[in-house]
PDB file of C-alpha atoms in Angstrom:
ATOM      1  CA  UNK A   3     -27.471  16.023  65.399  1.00 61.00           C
ATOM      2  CA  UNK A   4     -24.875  17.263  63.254  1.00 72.00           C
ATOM      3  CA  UNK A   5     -21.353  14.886  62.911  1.00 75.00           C
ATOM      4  CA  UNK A   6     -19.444  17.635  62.892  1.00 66.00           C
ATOM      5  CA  UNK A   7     -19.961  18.487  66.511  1.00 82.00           C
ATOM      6  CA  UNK A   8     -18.252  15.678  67.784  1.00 90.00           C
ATOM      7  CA  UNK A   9     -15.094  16.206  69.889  1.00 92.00           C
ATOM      8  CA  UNK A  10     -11.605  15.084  69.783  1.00 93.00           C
ATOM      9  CA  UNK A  11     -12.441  13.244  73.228  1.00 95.00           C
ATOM     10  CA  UNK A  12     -15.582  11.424  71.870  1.00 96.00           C
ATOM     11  CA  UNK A  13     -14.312  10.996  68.538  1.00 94.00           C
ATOM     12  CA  UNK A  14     -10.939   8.953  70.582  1.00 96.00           C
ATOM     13  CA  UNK A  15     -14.362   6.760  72.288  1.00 97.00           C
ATOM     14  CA  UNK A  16     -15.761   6.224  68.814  1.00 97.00           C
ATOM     15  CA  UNK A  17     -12.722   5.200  67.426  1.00 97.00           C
ATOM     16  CA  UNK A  18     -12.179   2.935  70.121  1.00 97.00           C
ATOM     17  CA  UNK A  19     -15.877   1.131  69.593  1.00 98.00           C
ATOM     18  CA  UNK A  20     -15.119   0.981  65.507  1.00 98.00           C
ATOM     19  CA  UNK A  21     -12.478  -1.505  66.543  1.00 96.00           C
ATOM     20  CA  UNK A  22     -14.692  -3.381  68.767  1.00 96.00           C
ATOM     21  CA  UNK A  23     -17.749  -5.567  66.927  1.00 94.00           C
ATOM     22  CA  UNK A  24     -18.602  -7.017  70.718  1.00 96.00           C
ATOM     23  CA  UNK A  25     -18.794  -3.225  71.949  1.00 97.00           C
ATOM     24  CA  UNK A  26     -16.964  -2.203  75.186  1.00 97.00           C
ATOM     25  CA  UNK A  27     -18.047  -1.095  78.446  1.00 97.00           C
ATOM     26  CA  UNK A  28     -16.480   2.560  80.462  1.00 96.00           C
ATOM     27  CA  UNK A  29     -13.535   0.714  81.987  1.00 95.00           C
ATOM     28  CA  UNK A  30     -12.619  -1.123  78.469  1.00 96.00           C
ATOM     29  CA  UNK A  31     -13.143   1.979  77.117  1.00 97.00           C
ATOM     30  CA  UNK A  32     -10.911   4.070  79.312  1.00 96.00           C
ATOM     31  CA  UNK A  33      -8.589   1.865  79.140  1.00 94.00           C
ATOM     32  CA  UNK A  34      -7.681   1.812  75.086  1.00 95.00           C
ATOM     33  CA  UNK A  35      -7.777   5.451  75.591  1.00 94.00           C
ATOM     34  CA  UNK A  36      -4.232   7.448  74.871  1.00 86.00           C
ATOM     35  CA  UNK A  37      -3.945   8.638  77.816  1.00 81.00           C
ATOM     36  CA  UNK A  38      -5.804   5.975  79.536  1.00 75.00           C
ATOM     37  CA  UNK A  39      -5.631   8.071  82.888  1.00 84.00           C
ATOM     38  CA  UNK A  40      -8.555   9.968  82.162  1.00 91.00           C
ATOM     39  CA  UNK A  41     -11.566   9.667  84.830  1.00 94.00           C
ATOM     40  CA  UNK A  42     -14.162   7.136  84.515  1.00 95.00           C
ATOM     41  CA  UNK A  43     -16.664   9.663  84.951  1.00 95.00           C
ATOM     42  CA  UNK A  44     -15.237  11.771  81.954  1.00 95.00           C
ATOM     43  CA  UNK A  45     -15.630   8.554  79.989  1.00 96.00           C
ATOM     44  CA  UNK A  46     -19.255   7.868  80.993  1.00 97.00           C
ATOM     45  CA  UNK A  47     -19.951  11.604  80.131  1.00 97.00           C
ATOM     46  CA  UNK A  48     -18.690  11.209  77.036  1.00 97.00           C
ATOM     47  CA  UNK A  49     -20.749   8.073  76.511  1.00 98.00           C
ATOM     48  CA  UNK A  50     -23.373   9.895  77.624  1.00 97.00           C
ATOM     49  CA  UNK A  51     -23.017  12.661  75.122  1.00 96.00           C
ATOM     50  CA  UNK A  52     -22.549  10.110  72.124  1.00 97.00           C
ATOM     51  CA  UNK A  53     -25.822   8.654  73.336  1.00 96.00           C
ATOM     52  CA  UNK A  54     -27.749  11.275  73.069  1.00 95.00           C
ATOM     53  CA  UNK A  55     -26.655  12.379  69.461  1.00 93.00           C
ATOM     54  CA  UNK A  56     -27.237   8.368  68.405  1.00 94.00           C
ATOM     55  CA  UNK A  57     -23.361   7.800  67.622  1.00 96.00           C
ATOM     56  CA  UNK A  58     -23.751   4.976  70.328  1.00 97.00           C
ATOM     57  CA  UNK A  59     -26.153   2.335  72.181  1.00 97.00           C
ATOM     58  CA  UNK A  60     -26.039   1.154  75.261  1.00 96.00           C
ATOM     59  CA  UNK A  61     -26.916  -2.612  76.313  1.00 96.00           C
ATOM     60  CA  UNK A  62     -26.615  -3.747  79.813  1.00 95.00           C
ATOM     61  CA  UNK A  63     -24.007  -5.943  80.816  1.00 89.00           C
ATOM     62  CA  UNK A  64     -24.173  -7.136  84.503  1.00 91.00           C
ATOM     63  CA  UNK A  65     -24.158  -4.343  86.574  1.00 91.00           C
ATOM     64  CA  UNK A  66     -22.514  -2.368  84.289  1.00 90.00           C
ATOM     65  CA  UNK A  67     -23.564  -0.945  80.398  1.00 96.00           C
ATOM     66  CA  UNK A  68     -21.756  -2.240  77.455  1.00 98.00           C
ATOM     67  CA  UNK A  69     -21.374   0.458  74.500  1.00 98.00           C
ATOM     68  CA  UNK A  70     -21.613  -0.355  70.473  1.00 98.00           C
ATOM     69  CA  UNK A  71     -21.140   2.331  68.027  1.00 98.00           C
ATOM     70  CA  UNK A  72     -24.178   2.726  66.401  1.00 97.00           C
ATOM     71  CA  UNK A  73     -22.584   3.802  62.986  1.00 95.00           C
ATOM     72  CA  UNK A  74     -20.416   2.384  61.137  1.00 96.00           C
ATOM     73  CA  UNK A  75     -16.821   4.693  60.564  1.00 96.00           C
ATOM     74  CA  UNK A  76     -17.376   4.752  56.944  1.00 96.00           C
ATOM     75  CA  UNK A  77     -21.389   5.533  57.772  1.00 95.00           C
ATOM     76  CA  UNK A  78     -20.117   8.712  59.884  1.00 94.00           C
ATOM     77  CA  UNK A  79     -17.324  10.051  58.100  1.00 93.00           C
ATOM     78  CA  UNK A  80     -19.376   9.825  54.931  1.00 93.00           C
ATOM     79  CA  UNK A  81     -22.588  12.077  56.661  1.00 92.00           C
ATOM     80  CA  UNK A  82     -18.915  14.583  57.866  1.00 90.00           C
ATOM     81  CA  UNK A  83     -17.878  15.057  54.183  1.00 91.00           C
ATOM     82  CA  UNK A  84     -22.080  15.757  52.842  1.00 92.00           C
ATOM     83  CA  UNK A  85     -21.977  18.420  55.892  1.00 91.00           C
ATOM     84  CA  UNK A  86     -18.641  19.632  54.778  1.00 88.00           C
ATOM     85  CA  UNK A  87     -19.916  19.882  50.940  1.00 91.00           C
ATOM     86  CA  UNK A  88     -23.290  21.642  52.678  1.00 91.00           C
ATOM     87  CA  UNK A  89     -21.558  24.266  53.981  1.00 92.00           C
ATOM     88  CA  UNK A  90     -19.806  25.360  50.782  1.00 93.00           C
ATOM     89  CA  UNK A  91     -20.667  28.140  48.729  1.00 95.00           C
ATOM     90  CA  UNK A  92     -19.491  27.309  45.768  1.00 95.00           C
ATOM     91  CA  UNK A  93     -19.659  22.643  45.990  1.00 93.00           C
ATOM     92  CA  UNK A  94     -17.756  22.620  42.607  1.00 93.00           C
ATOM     93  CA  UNK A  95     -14.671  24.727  44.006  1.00 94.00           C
ATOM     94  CA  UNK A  96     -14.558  22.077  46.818  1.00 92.00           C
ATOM     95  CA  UNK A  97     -15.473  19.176  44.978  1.00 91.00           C
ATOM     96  CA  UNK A  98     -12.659  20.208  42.450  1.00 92.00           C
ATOM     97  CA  UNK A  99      -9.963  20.826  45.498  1.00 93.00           C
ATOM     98  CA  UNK A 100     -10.901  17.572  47.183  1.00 91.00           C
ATOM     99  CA  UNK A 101     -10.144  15.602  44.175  1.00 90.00           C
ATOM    100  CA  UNK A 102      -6.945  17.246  43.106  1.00 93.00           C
ATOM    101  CA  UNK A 103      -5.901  16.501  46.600  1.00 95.00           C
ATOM    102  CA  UNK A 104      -6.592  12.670  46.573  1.00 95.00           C
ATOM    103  CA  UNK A 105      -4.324  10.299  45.583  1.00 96.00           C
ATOM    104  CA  UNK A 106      -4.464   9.337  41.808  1.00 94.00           C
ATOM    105  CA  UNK A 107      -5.775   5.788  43.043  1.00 96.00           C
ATOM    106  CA  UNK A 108      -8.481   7.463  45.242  1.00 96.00           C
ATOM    107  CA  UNK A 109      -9.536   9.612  42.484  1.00 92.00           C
ATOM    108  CA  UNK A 110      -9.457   6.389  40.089  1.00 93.00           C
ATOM    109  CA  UNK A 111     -11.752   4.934  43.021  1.00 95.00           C
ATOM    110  CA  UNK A 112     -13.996   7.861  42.822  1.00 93.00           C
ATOM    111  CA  UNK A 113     -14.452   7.915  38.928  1.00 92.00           C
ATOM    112  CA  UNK A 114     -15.399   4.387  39.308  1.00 94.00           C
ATOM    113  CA  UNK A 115     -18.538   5.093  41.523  1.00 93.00           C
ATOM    114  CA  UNK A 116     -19.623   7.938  40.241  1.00 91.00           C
ATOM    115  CA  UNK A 117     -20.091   5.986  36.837  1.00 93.00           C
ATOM    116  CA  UNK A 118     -21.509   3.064  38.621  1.00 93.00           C
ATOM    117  CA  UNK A 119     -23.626   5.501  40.699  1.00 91.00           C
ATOM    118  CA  UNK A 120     -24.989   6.990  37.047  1.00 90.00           C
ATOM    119  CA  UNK A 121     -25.576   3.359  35.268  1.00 89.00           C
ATOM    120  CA  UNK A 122     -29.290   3.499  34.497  1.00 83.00           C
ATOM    121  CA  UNK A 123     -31.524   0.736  35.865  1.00 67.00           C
TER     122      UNK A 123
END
């Protein structure tokens, strides 16, 4: 399942999770949520969906479930950007736009592990 077709509303859940190494269950959840006044059952849907497309496991806890993201943020956003780059006609025109839009310390970041990333052996 593609990253890119994941919501505002789930990507507010995942969000949520990345900040939480011990998971969270629906209520926890819901409750970090801005608004928080959403309805429990929108927030188990949305757990639901993110389930399916493997962005998040479910343990039980008690009676209840207690949700872990099962990415990491960097893991996800990373597999956003390849899909981004896949969907380009021409990768070099984006590649070239994306880096004259980072910050000169980003782009020194970049430069860095690209030549680490070509380093034989």
């Amino acid at each position: 399942m593609p990253v890119a077709s994941v919501g505002e509303l789930e990507r507010a859940v995942l969000s949520v999770l990345w900040g939480r190494s011990d998971g969270a269950t629906a209520q926890e959840i819901r409750g970090a949520l801005d608004p928080p006044d959403l309805a429990i059952t929108t927030v188990l849907t949305v757990l639901t969906r993110l389930t399916r497309k493997k962005l998040v496991r479910r343990e039980r806890d008690g009676r209840a479930h207690r949700y872990f993201a099962a990415r990491s943020r960097a893991d996800f956003l990373s597999e956003l950007m390849a899909e981004a780059l896949g969907q380009a006609d021409d990768r070099g025109a984006v590649l070239a736009r994306f880096v004259g839009s980072i910050p000169p310390a980003d782009a020194d970041e970049l430069r860095r592990l690209v030549r680490r990333a070509n380093r034989p052996g």
